[in-house]
């Protein structure tokens, strides 16, 4: 029975939406792809590794999903890739840009290569995706983009200066993109997660002793997040339920910054 | 990367380019060996060898030689 018959609605429905999800091989990206599919979207999973993407793709419920492997550090190729996706498969309703890198380096060992790498993947790739998204024929009606920043945009952390700077840039870019893309009828928002239990976090955890890890996690009043916690908010911001939300930043931290 | 090259990299990260690092020196006796130096060591291992340092092993290290033992599997002869 459909909504007309039952009177029940699902404001988060993404039926008949085509949405590109980057970083879909693991963590937040994979959880986002899985949730968007459960909400009815046709998902294009993007990442670097075809095999890992295929695993994500096979885990998606529903039909019409596809995958594309490309390197997000090849910035100038990204707009063309997005245009091709629309030309070959139909206009895009959304982009969830979940790919990113976390790498801590005290300033004493930061160099240009390190800064360039982080800014390229964490900032420039999102801007290039945005550039691709607004091209004529690419965005569908009700288009929306969600960028994944971090609470690191708001909280300084020793040994994380460059990462914090990239995530702050994502927050600023979100606002400016939202303003510039209003004429294109594309909403742009971002989410700012704190520590989430992902493969990336596992790697972070192995560098600490158990005692250090317990101390770190104890800072989180509601525990650390799950990928689904982030996926839920990304799905909301992509849906029509967020029709009037634009250029905003949603902090997802289990109350970490509240105290 | 050879052992001496890694020790040189570590000395640079600790901002001891002139003094260098002797293997038998206690980490506790190196003024520059602080919490950020620990993270620098982890970052160097990640950057040069693509490997994660186990926190427990690092916490147990007391000398420069102990740090070398951690990276030994990745060093050239």
CSV table of C-alpha atoms in Angstrom, one decimal:
chain,number,residue,atom,x,y,z
A,1,UNK,CA,0.0,0.0,0.0
A,2,UNK,CA,1.3,3.4,-0.8
A,3,UNK,CA,1.1,6.8,1.0
A,4,UNK,CA,-2.1,7.8,-0.7
A,5,UNK,CA,-3.8,4.6,0.5
A,6,UNK,CA,-2.6,4.6,4.1
A,7,UNK,CA,-2.1,8.3,4.8
A,8,UNK,CA,1.2,7.4,6.3
A,9,UNK,CA,4.2,9.3,5.1
A,10,UNK,CA,8.0,8.9,5.1
A,11,UNK,CA,9.5,12.4,4.9
A,12,UNK,CA,13.0,10.8,4.5
A,13,UNK,CA,12.0,8.8,1.4
A,14,UNK,CA,14.6,9.0,-1.3
A,15,UNK,CA,12.6,7.0,-3.8
A,16,UNK,CA,13.5,7.7,-7.4
A,17,UNK,CA,16.6,9.7,-6.3
A,18,UNK,CA,20.0,9.1,-7.8
A,19,UNK,CA,22.7,9.8,-5.3
A,20,UNK,CA,26.5,9.6,-5.5
A,21,UNK,CA,28.3,8.6,-2.3
A,22,UNK,CA,32.1,9.0,-2.1
A,23,UNK,CA,34.2,7.0,0.3
A,24,UNK,CA,31.6,4.3,0.0
A,25,UNK,CA,34.1,1.4,0.5
A,26,UNK,CA,34.1,1.7,4.3
A,27,UNK,CA,33.0,3.5,7.4
A,28,UNK,CA,30.6,6.4,7.2
A,29,UNK,CA,30.5,6.3,3.4
A,30,UNK,CA,29.4,2.6,3.4
A,31,UNK,CA,26.8,3.1,6.1
A,32,UNK,CA,25.5,6.1,4.2
A,33,UNK,CA,25.2,4.2,0.9
A,34,UNK,CA,23.4,1.4,2.7
A,35,UNK,CA,20.9,3.7,4.4
A,36,UNK,CA,20.2,5.7,1.3
A,37,UNK,CA,19.4,2.5,-0.6
A,38,UNK,CA,17.1,1.4,2.2
A,39,UNK,CA,15.3,4.8,1.8
A,40,UNK,CA,14.7,4.0,-1.8
A,41,UNK,CA,17.6,5.8,-3.6
A,42,UNK,CA,19.6,4.5,-6.5
A,43,UNK,CA,23.1,4.8,-5.2
A,44,UNK,CA,26.3,5.3,-7.1
A,45,UNK,CA,29.0,4.1,-4.8
A,46,UNK,CA,32.4,5.7,-5.4
A,47,UNK,CA,35.9,5.0,-4.1
A,48,UNK,CA,39.3,3.9,-5.2
A,49,UNK,CA,39.1,0.2,-5.0
A,50,UNK,CA,36.7,-1.7,-7.4
A,51,UNK,CA,36.6,-4.9,-5.2
A,52,UNK,CA,35.7,-3.1,-2.0
A,53,UNK,CA,33.2,-1.0,-3.9
A,54,UNK,CA,31.6,-4.2,-5.3
A,55,UNK,CA,31.3,-5.5,-1.7
A,56,UNK,CA,29.4,-2.3,-0.7
A,57,UNK,CA,27.3,-2.4,-3.8
A,58,UNK,CA,26.3,-6.0,-3.2
A,59,UNK,CA,25.2,-5.1,0.3
A,60,UNK,CA,22.7,-2.5,-0.9
A,61,UNK,CA,19.0,-3.3,-0.9
A,62,UNK,CA,16.9,-2.5,-4.0
A,63,UNK,CA,17.8,-2.1,-7.6
A,64,UNK,CA,19.5,0.4,-9.9
A,65,UNK,CA,22.7,0.8,-7.9
A,66,UNK,CA,26.1,1.2,-9.6
A,67,UNK,CA,29.7,1.8,-8.7
A,68,UNK,CA,32.5,3.9,-10.0
A,69,UNK,CA,36.2,3.9,-9.0
A,70,UNK,CA,38.1,7.1,-9.3
A,71,UNK,CA,40.9,8.9,-7.6
A,72,UNK,CA,39.6,11.9,-5.7
A,73,UNK,CA,43.1,13.5,-5.7
A,74,UNK,CA,42.8,14.0,-9.5
A,75,UNK,CA,40.9,17.2,-8.9
A,76,UNK,CA,40.5,18.5,-12.4
A,77,UNK,CA,39.0,15.2,-13.6
A,78,UNK,CA,36.2,15.2,-11.0
A,79,UNK,CA,33.8,17.6,-12.7
A,80,UNK,CA,34.0,15.6,-15.9
A,81,UNK,CA,33.3,12.4,-14.1
A,82,UNK,CA,30.2,13.8,-12.4
A,83,UNK,CA,29.0,15.1,-15.8
A,84,UNK,CA,29.4,11.7,-17.3
A,85,UNK,CA,27.5,10.0,-14.5
A,86,UNK,CA,24.5,12.3,-15.2
A,87,UNK,CA,24.8,11.9,-19.0
A,88,UNK,CA,25.0,8.1,-18.9
A,89,UNK,CA,22.6,7.4,-16.0
A,90,UNK,CA,20.4,10.4,-15.5
A,91,UNK,CA,20.5,13.5,-13.4
A,92,UNK,CA,21.8,13.3,-9.8
A,93,UNK,CA,19.6,14.2,-6.9
A,94,UNK,CA,22.4,14.3,-4.4
A,95,UNK,CA,26.0,13.9,-3.5
A,96,UNK,CA,27.1,12.6,-0.1
A,97,UNK,CA,30.8,13.3,0.0
A,98,UNK,CA,32.1,11.0,2.8
A,99,UNK,CA,35.6,10.4,1.5
A,100,UNK,CA,38.4,12.0,3.5
A,101,UNK,CA,41.7,11.3,5.3
A,102,UNK,CA,42.6,11.7,8.9
A,103,UNK,CA,46.3,12.0,9.6
A,104,UNK,CA,47.8,13.5,12.7
A,105,UNK,CA,51.2,15.3,12.5
A,106,UNK,CA,52.6,17.6,15.1
A,107,UNK,CA,53.7,20.9,13.4
A,108,UNK,CA,57.3,20.0,13.9
A,109,UNK,CA,57.0,17.4,11.1
A,110,UNK,CA,54.4,19.1,8.8
A,111,UNK,CA,55.7,19.8,5.3
A,112,UNK,CA,54.2,21.0,2.1
A,113,UNK,CA,53.5,17.5,0.8
A,114,UNK,CA,51.5,16.6,3.8
A,115,UNK,CA,49.5,19.8,3.7
A,116,UNK,CA,48.9,19.5,0.0
A,117,UNK,CA,47.7,15.9,0.4
A,118,UNK,CA,45.2,16.7,3.2
A,119,UNK,CA,43.8,19.8,1.6
A,120,UNK,CA,43.5,18.0,-1.8
A,121,UNK,CA,41.5,15.1,-0.4
A,122,UNK,CA,39.6,16.8,2.4
A,123,UNK,CA,38.8,20.2,0.8
A,124,UNK,CA,39.5,20.4,-2.9
A,125,UNK,CA,37.8,17.1,-3.8
A,126,UNK,CA,34.5,18.3,-2.3
A,127,UNK,CA,34.8,21.6,-4.2
A,128,UNK,CA,35.5,19.8,-7.5
A,129,UNK,CA,32.4,17.5,-6.8
A,130,UNK,CA,30.4,20.7,-6.2
A,131,UNK,CA,31.6,22.2,-9.4
A,132,UNK,CA,30.7,19.0,-11.2
A,133,UNK,CA,27.2,18.9,-9.6
A,134,UNK,CA,26.1,22.3,-10.7
A,135,UNK,CA,26.8,21.8,-14.4
A,136,UNK,CA,23.8,22.0,-16.7
A,137,UNK,CA,22.0,18.7,-16.9
A,138,UNK,CA,23.6,17.2,-13.8
A,139,UNK,CA,21.4,18.2,-10.8
A,140,UNK,CA,17.9,16.8,-10.6
A,141,UNK,CA,15.0,18.8,-9.1
A,142,UNK,CA,15.4,19.0,-5.3
A,143,UNK,CA,19.2,18.5,-5.5
A,144,UNK,CA,21.3,18.5,-2.4
A,145,UNK,CA,24.9,18.0,-1.4
A,146,UNK,CA,26.2,17.0,2.0
A,147,UNK,CA,29.9,17.3,2.9
A,148,UNK,CA,31.4,15.5,5.8
A,149,UNK,CA,33.5,17.8,8.0
A,150,UNK,CA,34.4,17.1,11.6
A,151,UNK,CA,34.2,18.5,15.1
A,152,UNK,CA,37.8,19.2,14.5
A,153,UNK,CA,36.6,22.2,12.7
A,154,UNK,CA,35.6,23.7,16.1
A,155,UNK,CA,38.0,22.1,18.6
A,156,UNK,CA,41.7,22.6,18.4
A,157,UNK,CA,43.7,19.4,18.9
A,158,UNK,CA,47.5,19.2,19.3
A,159,UNK,CA,49.1,17.2,16.4
A,160,UNK,CA,46.0,17.7,14.3
A,161,UNK,CA,46.5,21.3,13.1
A,162,UNK,CA,46.4,20.6,9.4
A,163,UNK,CA,43.4,18.2,9.6
A,164,UNK,CA,41.5,20.8,11.7
A,165,UNK,CA,42.3,23.4,9.1
A,166,UNK,CA,40.9,21.2,6.3
A,167,UNK,CA,37.7,20.5,8.2
A,168,UNK,CA,37.2,24.2,9.1
A,169,UNK,CA,37.6,24.9,5.4
A,170,UNK,CA,34.8,22.5,4.6
A,171,UNK,CA,32.5,24.3,7.0
A,172,UNK,CA,33.3,27.6,5.4
A,173,UNK,CA,33.0,26.2,1.9
A,174,UNK,CA,29.6,24.7,2.7
A,175,UNK,CA,28.2,28.2,3.5
A,176,UNK,CA,29.7,29.8,0.4
A,177,UNK,CA,28.6,26.9,-1.8
A,178,UNK,CA,25.0,27.1,-0.4
A,179,UNK,CA,24.9,30.8,-1.3
A,180,UNK,CA,26.4,30.4,-4.7
A,181,UNK,CA,24.3,27.4,-5.6
A,182,UNK,CA,20.9,28.8,-4.6
A,183,UNK,CA,20.5,30.0,-8.2
A,184,UNK,CA,21.1,26.4,-9.3
A,185,UNK,CA,18.6,25.1,-6.7
A,186,UNK,CA,21.2,22.9,-5.0
A,187,UNK,CA,21.3,22.9,-1.3
A,188,UNK,CA,24.6,22.4,0.4
A,189,UNK,CA,25.1,21.4,4.0
A,190,UNK,CA,27.7,19.6,6.1
A,191,UNK,CA,27.9,17.3,9.1
A,192,UNK,CA,30.6,17.4,11.7
A,193,UNK,CA,31.0,14.1,13.4
A,194,UNK,CA,33.2,13.4,16.4
A,195,UNK,CA,34.9,10.0,16.7
A,196,UNK,CA,33.0,7.3,15.0
A,197,UNK,CA,33.7,3.6,15.1
A,198,UNK,CA,35.2,3.0,11.7
A,199,UNK,CA,38.2,1.3,10.2
A,200,UNK,CA,39.9,4.8,10.4
A,201,UNK,CA,39.2,4.9,14.1
A,202,UNK,CA,40.5,1.3,14.5
A,203,UNK,CA,43.8,2.5,13.1
A,204,UNK,CA,43.8,5.4,15.4
A,205,UNK,CA,43.1,3.1,18.3
A,206,UNK,CA,46.0,0.7,17.6
A,207,UNK,CA,48.4,3.6,18.1
A,208,UNK,CA,47.3,4.0,21.7
A,209,UNK,CA,47.7,1.8,24.8
A,210,UNK,CA,44.4,0.4,26.2
A,211,UNK,CA,44.7,2.9,29.1
A,212,UNK,CA,45.1,5.8,26.7
A,213,UNK,CA,42.2,4.6,24.6
A,214,UNK,CA,39.9,4.3,27.6
A,215,UNK,CA,40.8,7.8,28.7
A,216,UNK,CA,40.1,9.1,25.3
A,217,UNK,CA,36.7,7.4,25.0
A,218,UNK,CA,35.8,8.5,28.5
A,219,UNK,CA,35.5,12.1,27.2
A,220,UNK,CA,32.5,11.0,25.2
A,221,UNK,CA,29.4,11.4,27.5
A,222,UNK,CA,27.3,9.1,25.2
A,223,UNK,CA,30.2,6.9,23.9
A,224,UNK,CA,31.7,7.2,20.5
A,225,UNK,CA,29.5,7.3,17.4
A,226,UNK,CA,28.4,4.6,15.0
A,227,UNK,CA,28.6,5.1,11.2
A,228,UNK,CA,24.8,4.8,11.2
A,229,UNK,CA,24.5,7.9,13.4
A,230,UNK,CA,26.2,9.9,10.7
A,231,UNK,CA,24.4,8.2,7.8
A,232,UNK,CA,21.0,9.1,9.4
A,233,UNK,CA,21.8,12.8,9.4
A,234,UNK,CA,23.3,12.7,5.9
A,235,UNK,CA,20.1,11.1,4.6
A,236,UNK,CA,18.0,13.7,6.4
A,237,UNK,CA,19.9,16.6,4.8
A,238,UNK,CA,19.6,15.0,1.4
A,239,UNK,CA,15.9,14.4,1.7
A,240,UNK,CA,13.0,16.9,1.1
A,241,UNK,CA,12.5,17.0,4.9
A,242,UNK,CA,15.5,19.3,4.9
A,243,UNK,CA,14.1,21.4,2.1
A,244,UNK,CA,14.5,24.6,4.1
A,245,UNK,CA,18.0,23.8,5.5
A,246,UNK,CA,20.9,25.3,3.5
A,247,UNK,CA,24.4,26.2,4.3
A,248,UNK,CA,24.2,24.7,7.8
A,249,UNK,CA,26.5,22.6,9.9
A,250,UNK,CA,25.1,19.8,11.9
A,251,UNK,CA,27.4,18.7,14.8
A,252,UNK,CA,27.1,14.9,15.5
A,253,UNK,CA,29.1,14.3,18.7
A,254,UNK,CA,27.0,12.6,21.3
A,255,UNK,CA,27.1,15.7,23.4
A,256,UNK,CA,30.9,16.0,23.4
A,257,UNK,CA,31.0,19.7,22.7
A,258,UNK,CA,28.0,20.5,24.9
A,259,UNK,CA,29.8,20.0,28.2
B,1,UNK,CA,65.1,2.8,4.6
B,2,UNK,CA,68.2,1.8,6.6
B,3,UNK,CA,68.4,2.1,10.4
B,4,UNK,CA,70.7,5.1,10.4
B,5,UNK,CA,68.4,7.0,8.0
B,6,UNK,CA,65.5,6.3,10.3
B,7,UNK,CA,67.4,7.5,13.3
B,8,UNK,CA,68.3,10.6,11.4
B,9,UNK,CA,64.7,11.2,10.5
B,10,UNK,CA,63.7,10.7,14.1
B,11,UNK,CA,66.3,13.1,15.3
B,12,UNK,CA,65.0,15.7,12.8
B,13,UNK,CA,61.4,15.1,14.1
B,14,UNK,CA,62.7,15.7,17.6
B,15,UNK,CA,64.4,18.8,16.4
B,16,UNK,CA,67.8,17.4,17.4
B,17,UNK,CA,69.5,17.6,13.9
B,18,UNK,CA,72.9,18.4,15.5
B,19,UNK,CA,72.9,16.3,18.6
B,20,UNK,CA,71.4,13.2,16.9
B,21,UNK,CA,70.2,10.2,18.8
B,22,UNK,CA,72.3,7.5,20.4
B,23,UNK,CA,70.6,4.1,20.6
B,24,UNK,CA,71.4,3.5,24.3
B,25,UNK,CA,69.9,6.8,25.4
B,26,UNK,CA,66.9,6.7,27.7
B,27,UNK,CA,63.9,8.4,26.2
B,28,UNK,CA,63.2,9.9,29.5
B,29,UNK,CA,66.6,11.7,29.3
B,30,UNK,CA,65.7,13.3,25.9
B,31,UNK,CA,64.1,16.7,26.7
B,32,UNK,CA,62.4,16.7,23.3
B,33,UNK,CA,60.7,13.3,23.9
B,34,UNK,CA,57.2,14.5,24.8
B,35,UNK,CA,53.7,13.5,23.9
B,36,UNK,CA,54.0,15.2,20.5
B,37,UNK,CA,57.3,13.4,19.9
B,38,UNK,CA,55.5,10.2,20.4
B,39,UNK,CA,52.9,11.1,17.8
B,40,UNK,CA,55.7,12.2,15.5
B,41,UNK,CA,57.2,8.8,15.8
B,42,UNK,CA,53.9,7.1,15.0
B,43,UNK,CA,53.5,9.5,12.0
B,44,UNK,CA,57.0,8.8,10.7
B,45,UNK,CA,56.4,5.0,10.8
B,46,UNK,CA,53.1,5.5,9.0
B,47,UNK,CA,54.6,7.8,6.4
B,48,UNK,CA,57.7,5.7,5.7
B,49,UNK,CA,56.4,2.2,6.2
B,50,UNK,CA,52.7,2.4,5.9
B,51,UNK,CA,52.5,0.7,9.3
B,52,UNK,CA,50.6,1.4,12.5
B,53,UNK,CA,52.7,1.4,15.7
B,54,UNK,CA,51.0,-0.6,18.5
B,55,UNK,CA,50.4,1.7,21.4
B,56,UNK,CA,51.3,-1.0,24.0
B,57,UNK,CA,54.7,-1.5,22.4
B,58,UNK,CA,55.4,2.2,22.2
B,59,UNK,CA,54.4,2.7,25.8
B,60,UNK,CA,56.9,0.0,26.8
B,61,UNK,CA,59.8,1.5,25.0
B,62,UNK,CA,62.4,3.1,27.2
B,63,UNK,CA,65.3,3.7,24.9
B,64,UNK,CA,66.0,4.8,21.4
B,65,UNK,CA,67.0,1.2,20.7
B,66,UNK,CA,63.5,0.1,21.8
B,67,UNK,CA,62.0,2.4,19.2
B,68,UNK,CA,64.3,0.9,16.5
B,69,UNK,CA,63.1,-2.6,17.5
B,70,UNK,CA,59.5,-1.5,16.7
B,71,UNK,CA,60.5,-0.5,13.2
B,72,UNK,CA,63.1,-3.2,12.7
B,73,UNK,CA,60.9,-5.4,10.5
B,74,UNK,CA,60.5,-2.5,8.0
B,75,UNK,CA,64.2,-1.5,7.9
B,76,UNK,CA,66.6,-2.6,5.2
B,77,UNK,CA,69.8,-4.5,6.2
